[in-house]
Coordinates of N, CA, C and O in Angstrom, one line a residue:
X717 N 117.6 106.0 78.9 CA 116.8 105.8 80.1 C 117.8 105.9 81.3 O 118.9 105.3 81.2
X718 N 117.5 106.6 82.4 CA 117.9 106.6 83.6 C 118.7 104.9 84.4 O 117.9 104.0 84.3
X719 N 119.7 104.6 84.9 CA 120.0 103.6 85.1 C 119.0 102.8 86.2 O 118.7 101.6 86.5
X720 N 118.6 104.6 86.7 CA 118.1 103.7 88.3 C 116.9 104.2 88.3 O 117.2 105.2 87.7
X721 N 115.8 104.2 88.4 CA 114.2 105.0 87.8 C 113.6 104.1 88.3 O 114.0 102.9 88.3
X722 N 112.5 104.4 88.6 CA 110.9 103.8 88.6 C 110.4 103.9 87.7 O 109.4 104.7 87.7
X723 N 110.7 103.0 86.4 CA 109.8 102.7 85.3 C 108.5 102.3 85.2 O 108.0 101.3 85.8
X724 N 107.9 103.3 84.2 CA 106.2 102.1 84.0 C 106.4 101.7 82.2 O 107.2 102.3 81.6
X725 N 105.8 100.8 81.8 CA 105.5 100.4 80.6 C 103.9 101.5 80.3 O 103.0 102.0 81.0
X726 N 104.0 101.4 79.2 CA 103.0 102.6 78.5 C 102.6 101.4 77.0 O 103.5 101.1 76.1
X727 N 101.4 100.9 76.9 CA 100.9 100.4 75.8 C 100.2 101.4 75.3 O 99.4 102.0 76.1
X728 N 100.4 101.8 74.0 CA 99.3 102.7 73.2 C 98.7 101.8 72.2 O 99.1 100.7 71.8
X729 N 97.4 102.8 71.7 CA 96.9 101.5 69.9 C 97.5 102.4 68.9 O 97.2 103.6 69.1
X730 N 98.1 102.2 68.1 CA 98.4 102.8 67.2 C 97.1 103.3 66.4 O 96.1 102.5 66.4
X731 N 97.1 104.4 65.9 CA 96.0 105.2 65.0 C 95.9 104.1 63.9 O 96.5 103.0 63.9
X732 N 94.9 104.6 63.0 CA 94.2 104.1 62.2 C 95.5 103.6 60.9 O 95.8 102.6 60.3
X733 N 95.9 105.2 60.9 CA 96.9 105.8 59.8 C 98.4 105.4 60.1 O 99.2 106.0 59.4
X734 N 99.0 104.4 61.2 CA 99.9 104.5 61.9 C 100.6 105.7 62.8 O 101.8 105.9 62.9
X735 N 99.8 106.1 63.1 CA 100.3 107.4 64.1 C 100.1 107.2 65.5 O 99.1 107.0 66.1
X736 N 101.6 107.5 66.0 CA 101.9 107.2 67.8 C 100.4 107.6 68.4 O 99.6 108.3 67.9
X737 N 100.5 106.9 69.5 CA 99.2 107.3 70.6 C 99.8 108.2 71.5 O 99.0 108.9 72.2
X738 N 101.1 108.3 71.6 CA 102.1 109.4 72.4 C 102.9 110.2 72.0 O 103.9 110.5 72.6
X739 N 102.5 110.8 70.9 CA 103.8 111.6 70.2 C 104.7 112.4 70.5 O 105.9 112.3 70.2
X740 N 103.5 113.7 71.8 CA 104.5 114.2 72.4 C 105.4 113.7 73.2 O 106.3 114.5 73.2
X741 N 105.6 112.8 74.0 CA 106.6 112.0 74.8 C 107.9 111.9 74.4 O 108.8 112.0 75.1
X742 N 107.9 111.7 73.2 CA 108.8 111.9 73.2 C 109.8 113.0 72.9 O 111.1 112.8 72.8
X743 N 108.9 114.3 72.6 CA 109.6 115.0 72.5 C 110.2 116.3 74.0 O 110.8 117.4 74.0
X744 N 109.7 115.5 75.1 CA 109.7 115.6 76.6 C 109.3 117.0 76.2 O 109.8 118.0 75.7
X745 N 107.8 116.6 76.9 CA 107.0 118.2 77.5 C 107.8 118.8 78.6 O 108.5 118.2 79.4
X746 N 107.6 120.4 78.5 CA 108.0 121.4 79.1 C 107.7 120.9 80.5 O 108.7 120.8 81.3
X747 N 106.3 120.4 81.1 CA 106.0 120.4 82.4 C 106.7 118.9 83.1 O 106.4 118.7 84.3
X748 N 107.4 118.0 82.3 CA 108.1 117.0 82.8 C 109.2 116.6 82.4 O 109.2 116.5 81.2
X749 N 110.6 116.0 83.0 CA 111.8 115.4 82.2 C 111.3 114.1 82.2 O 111.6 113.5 83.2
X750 N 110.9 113.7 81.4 CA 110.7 112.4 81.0 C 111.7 111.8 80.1 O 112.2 112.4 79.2
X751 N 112.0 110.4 80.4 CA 113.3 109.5 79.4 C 112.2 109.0 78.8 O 111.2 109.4 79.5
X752 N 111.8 108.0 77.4 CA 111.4 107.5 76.9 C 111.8 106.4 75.5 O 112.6 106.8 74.6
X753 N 111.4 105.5 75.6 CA 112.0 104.3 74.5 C 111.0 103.9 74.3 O 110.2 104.0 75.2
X754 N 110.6 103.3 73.3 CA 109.5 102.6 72.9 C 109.6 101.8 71.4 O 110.5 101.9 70.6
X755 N 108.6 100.9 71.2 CA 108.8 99.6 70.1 C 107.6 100.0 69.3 O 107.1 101.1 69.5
X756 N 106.9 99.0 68.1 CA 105.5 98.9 68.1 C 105.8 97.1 68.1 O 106.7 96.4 67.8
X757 N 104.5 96.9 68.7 CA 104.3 95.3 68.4 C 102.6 95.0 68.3 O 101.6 95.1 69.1
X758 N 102.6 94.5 67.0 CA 101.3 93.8 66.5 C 100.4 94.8 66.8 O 99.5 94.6 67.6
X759 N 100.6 96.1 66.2 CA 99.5 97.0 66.5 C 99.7 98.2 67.7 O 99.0 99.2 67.8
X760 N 100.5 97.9 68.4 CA 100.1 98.2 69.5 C 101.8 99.1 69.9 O 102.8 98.3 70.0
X761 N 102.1 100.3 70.0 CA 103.1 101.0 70.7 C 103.5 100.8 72.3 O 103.0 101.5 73.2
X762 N 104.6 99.7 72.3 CA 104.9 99.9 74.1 C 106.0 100.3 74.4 O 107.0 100.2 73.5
X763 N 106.2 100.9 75.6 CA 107.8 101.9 75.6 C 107.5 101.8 77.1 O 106.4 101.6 77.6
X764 N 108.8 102.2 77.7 CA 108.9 102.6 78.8 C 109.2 104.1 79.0 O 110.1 104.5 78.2
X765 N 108.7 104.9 79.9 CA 108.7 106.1 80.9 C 109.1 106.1 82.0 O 108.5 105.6 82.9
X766 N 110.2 106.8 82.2 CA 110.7 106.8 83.7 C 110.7 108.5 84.1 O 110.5 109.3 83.2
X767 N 110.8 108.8 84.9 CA 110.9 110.3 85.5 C 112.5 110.5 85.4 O 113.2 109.6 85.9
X768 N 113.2 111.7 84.8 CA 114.4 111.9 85.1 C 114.7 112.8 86.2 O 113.9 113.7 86.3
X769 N 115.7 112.6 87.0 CA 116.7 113.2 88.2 C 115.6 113.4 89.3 O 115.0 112.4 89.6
X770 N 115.4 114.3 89.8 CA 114.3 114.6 90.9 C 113.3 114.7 90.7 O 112.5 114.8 91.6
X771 N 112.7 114.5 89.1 CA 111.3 114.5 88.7 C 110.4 113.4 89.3 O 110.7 112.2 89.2
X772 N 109.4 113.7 90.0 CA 108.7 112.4 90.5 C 107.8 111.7 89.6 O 107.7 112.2 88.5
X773 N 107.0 110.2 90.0 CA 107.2 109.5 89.0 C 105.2 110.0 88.4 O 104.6 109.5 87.4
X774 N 104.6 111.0 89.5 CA 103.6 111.4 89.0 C 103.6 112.8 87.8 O 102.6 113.5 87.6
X775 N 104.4 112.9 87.5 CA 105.0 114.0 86.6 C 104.8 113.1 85.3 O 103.9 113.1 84.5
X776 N 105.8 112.2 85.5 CA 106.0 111.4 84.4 C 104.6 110.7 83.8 O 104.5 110.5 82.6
X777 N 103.7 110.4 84.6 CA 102.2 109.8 84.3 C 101.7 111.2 83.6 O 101.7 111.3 82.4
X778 N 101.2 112.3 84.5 CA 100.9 113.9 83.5 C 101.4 113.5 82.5 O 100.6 112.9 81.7
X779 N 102.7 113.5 82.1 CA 102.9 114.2 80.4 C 102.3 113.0 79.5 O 102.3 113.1 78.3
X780 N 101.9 111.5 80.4 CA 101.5 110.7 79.4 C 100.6 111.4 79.1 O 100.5 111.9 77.9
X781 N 99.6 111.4 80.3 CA 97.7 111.8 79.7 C 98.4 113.4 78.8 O 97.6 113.7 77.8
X782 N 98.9 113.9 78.9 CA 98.7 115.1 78.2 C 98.4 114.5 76.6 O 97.5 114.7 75.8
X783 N 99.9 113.7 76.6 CA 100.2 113.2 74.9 C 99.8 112.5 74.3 O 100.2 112.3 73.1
X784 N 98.5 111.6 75.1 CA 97.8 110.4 75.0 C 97.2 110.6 73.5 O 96.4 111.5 73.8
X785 N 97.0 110.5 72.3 CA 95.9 110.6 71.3 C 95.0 109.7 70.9 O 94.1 110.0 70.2
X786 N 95.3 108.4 71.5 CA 94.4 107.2 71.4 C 94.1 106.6 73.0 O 94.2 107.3 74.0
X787 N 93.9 105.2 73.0 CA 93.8 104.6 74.0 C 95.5 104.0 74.8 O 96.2 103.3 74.1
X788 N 95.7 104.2 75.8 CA 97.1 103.7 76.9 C 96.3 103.2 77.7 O 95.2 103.3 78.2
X789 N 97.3 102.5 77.8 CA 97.5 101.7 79.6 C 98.8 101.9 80.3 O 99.8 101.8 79.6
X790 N 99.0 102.1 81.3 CA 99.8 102.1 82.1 C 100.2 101.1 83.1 O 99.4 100.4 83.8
X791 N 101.3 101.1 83.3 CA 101.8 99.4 84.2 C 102.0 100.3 85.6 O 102.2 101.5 85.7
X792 N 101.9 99.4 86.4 CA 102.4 100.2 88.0 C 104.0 100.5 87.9 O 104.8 99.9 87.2
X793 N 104.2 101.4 88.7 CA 105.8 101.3 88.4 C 106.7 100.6 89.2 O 106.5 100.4 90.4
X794 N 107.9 100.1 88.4 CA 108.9 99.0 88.8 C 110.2 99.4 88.6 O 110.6 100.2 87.8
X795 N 111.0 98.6 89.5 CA 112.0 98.9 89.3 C 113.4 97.8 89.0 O 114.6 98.1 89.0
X796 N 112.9 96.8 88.8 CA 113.6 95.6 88.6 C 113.2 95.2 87.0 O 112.0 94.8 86.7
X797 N 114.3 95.2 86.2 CA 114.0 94.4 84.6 C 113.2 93.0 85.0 O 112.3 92.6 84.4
X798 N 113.6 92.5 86.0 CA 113.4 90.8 86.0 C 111.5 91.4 86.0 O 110.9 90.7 85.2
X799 N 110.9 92.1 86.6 CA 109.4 92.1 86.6 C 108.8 93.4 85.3 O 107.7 94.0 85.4
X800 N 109.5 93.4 84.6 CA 109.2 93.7 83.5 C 108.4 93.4 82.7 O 107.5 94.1 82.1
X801 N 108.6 92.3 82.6 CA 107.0 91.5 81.3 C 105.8 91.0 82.2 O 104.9 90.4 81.6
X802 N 105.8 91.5 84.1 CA 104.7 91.3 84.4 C 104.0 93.1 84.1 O 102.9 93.7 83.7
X803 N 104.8 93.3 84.3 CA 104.4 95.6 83.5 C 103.9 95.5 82.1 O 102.9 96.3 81.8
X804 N 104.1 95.1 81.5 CA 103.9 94.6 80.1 C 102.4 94.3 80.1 O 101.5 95.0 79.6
X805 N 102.4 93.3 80.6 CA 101.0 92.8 80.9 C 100.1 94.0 81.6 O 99.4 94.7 80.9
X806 N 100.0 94.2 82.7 CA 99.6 95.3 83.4 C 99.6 96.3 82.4 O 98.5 96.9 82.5
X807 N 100.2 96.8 81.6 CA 99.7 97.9 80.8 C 98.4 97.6 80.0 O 97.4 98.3 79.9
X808 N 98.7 96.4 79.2 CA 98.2 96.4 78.0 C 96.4 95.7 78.8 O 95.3 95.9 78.3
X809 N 96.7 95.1 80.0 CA 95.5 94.9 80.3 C 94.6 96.5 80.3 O 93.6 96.7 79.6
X810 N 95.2 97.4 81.3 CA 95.1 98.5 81.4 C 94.7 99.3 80.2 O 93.9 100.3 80.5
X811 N 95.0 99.2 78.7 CA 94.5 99.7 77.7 C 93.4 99.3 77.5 O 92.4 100.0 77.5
X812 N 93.4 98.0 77.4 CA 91.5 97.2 77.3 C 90.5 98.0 78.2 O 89.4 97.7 78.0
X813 N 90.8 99.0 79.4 CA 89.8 99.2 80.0 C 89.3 100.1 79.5 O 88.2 100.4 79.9
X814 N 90.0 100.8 78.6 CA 89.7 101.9 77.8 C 88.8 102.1 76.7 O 89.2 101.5 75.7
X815 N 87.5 102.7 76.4 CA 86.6 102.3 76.0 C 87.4 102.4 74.7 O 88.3 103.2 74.4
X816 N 86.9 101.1 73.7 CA 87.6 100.8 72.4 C 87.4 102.5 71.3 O 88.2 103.1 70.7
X817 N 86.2 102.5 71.4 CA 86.5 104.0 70.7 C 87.3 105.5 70.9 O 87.7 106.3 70.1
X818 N 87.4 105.4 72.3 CA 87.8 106.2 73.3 C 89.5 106.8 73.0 O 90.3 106.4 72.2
X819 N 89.7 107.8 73.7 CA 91.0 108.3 73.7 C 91.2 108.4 75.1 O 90.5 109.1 75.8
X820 N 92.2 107.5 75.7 CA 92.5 108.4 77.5 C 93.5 107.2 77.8 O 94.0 106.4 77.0
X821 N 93.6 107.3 79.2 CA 95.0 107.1 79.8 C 94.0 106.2 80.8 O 93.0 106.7 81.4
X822 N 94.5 104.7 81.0 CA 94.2 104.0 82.2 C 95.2 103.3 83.0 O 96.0 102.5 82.5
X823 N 95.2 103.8 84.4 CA 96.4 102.9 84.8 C 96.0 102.0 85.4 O 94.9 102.1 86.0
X824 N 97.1 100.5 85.3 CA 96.6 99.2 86.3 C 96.3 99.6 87.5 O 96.6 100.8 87.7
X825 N 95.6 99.0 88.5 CA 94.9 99.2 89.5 C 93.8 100.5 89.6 O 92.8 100.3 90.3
X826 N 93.8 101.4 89.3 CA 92.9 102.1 89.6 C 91.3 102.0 89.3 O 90.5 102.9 89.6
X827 N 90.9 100.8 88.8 CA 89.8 100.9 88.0 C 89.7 99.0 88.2 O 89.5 98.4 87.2
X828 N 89.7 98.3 89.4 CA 90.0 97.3 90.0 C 88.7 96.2 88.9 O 89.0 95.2 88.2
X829 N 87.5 96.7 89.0 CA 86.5 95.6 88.1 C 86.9 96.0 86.9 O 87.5 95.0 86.4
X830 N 86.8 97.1 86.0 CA 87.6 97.1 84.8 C 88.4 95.9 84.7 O 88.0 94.9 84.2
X831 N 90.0 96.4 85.3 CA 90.7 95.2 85.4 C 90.4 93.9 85.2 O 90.4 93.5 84.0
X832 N 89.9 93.0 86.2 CA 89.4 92.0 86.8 C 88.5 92.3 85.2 O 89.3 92.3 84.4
X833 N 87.3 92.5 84.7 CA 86.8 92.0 83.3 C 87.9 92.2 82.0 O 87.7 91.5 81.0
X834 N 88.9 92.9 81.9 CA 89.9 93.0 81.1 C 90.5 91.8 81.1 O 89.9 90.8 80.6
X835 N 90.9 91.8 81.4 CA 91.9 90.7 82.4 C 91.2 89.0 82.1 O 91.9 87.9 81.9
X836 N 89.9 89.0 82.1 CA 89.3 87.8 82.3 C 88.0 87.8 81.3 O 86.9 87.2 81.6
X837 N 88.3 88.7 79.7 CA 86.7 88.4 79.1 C 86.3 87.6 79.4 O 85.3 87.6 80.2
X838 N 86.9 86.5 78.7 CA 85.3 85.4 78.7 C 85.1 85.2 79.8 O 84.1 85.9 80.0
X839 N 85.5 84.5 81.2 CA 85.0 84.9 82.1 C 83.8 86.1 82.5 O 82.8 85.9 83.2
X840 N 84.2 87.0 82.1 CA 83.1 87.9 82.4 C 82.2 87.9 81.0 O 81.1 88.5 81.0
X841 N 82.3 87.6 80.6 CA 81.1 87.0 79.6 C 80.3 86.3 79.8 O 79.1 86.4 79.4
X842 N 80.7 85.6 80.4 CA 80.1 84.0 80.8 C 79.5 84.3 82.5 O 78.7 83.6 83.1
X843 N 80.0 85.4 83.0 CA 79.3 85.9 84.1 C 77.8 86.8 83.9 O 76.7 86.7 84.4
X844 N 78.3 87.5 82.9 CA 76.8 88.5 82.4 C 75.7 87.4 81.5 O 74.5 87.5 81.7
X845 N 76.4 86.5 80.5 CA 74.9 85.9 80.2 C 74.6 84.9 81.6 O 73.5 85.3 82.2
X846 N 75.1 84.1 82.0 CA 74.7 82.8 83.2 C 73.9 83.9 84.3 O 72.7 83.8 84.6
X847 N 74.6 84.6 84.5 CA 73.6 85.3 86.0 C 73.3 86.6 86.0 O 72.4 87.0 86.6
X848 N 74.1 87.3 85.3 CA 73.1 88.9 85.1 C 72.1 88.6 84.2 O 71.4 89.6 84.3
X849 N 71.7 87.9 83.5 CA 70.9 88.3 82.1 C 69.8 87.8 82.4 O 68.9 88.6 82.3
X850 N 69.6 86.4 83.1 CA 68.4 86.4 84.0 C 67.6 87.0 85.5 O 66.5 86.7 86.0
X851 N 68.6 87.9 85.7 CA 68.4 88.6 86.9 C 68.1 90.2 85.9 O 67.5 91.1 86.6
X852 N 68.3 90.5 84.7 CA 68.2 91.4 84.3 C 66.6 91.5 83.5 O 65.9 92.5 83.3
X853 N 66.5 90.1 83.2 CA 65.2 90.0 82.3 C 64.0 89.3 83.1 O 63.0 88.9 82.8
X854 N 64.6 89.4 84.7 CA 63.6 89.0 85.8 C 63.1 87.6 85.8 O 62.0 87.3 86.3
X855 N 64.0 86.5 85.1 CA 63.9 85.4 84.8 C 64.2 84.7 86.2 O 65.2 84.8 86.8
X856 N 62.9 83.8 86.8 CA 63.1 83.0 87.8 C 64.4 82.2 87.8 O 64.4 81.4 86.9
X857 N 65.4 82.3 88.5 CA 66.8 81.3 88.7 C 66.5 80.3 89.4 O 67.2 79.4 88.9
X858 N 65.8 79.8 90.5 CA 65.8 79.6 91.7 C 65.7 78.1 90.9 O 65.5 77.0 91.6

């Protein structure tokens, strides 16, 4: 990895069969210099991506979605280790927004209620039966 980079964290689900959610990544696609490292933990592949030398850091997000084969999340990008395991988090929330069957690439913040119900099931659980469900089945609240 680059010393000095704007890293993101990248959660994937690992396949069925154990097979990366980002395979090509690491073999750095033609259309980006990307650095990459990555672990698996409890299911789940997380690594960091940073953009190499002049590459910017929306290059580096491209070659994720290219290589994506399951579900990612993406962390905002940082540049200090010390906020590292809040990227961590931010990714992997960011994977939950991803429909569980689904294949694709979500990054933190762009998808702000996603988030916010990722982030807070039961909470939003407990939002949809208490007051959507009788507002949905036309049930007097009042």
């Amino acid at each position: 990895m680059p010393e000095r980079a704007s890293c993101c964290v990248v959660a994937g689900e690992v396949g069925r069969n154990g097979e990366d959610p980002r395979p090509a990544i690491t073999a750095r696609p033609a259309n980006a210099d990307v650095a990459s490292v990555r672990t698996t933990e409890l299911g789940k592949r997380l690594g960091l991506v940073a953009p190499i030398g002049d590459t910017e850091s929306a290059a580096a997000l491209r070659a994720v979605k290219q290589a994506a084969t399951s579900r990612v999340g993406v962390s905002g990008p940082f540049t200090a280790l010390a906020t590292a395991p809040e990227a961590v988090r931010q990714a992997r929330i960011a994977l939950e927004c991803v429909a569980p069957a689904g294949v694709g690439v979500q990054c933190h913040g762009t998808a702000p209620i996603d988030t916010l119900v990722a982030a807070h099931a039961e909470s939003a659980a407990e939002l949809s039966e208490n007051v959507l469900g009788p507002l949905l089945s036309g049930e007097d609240t009042v």
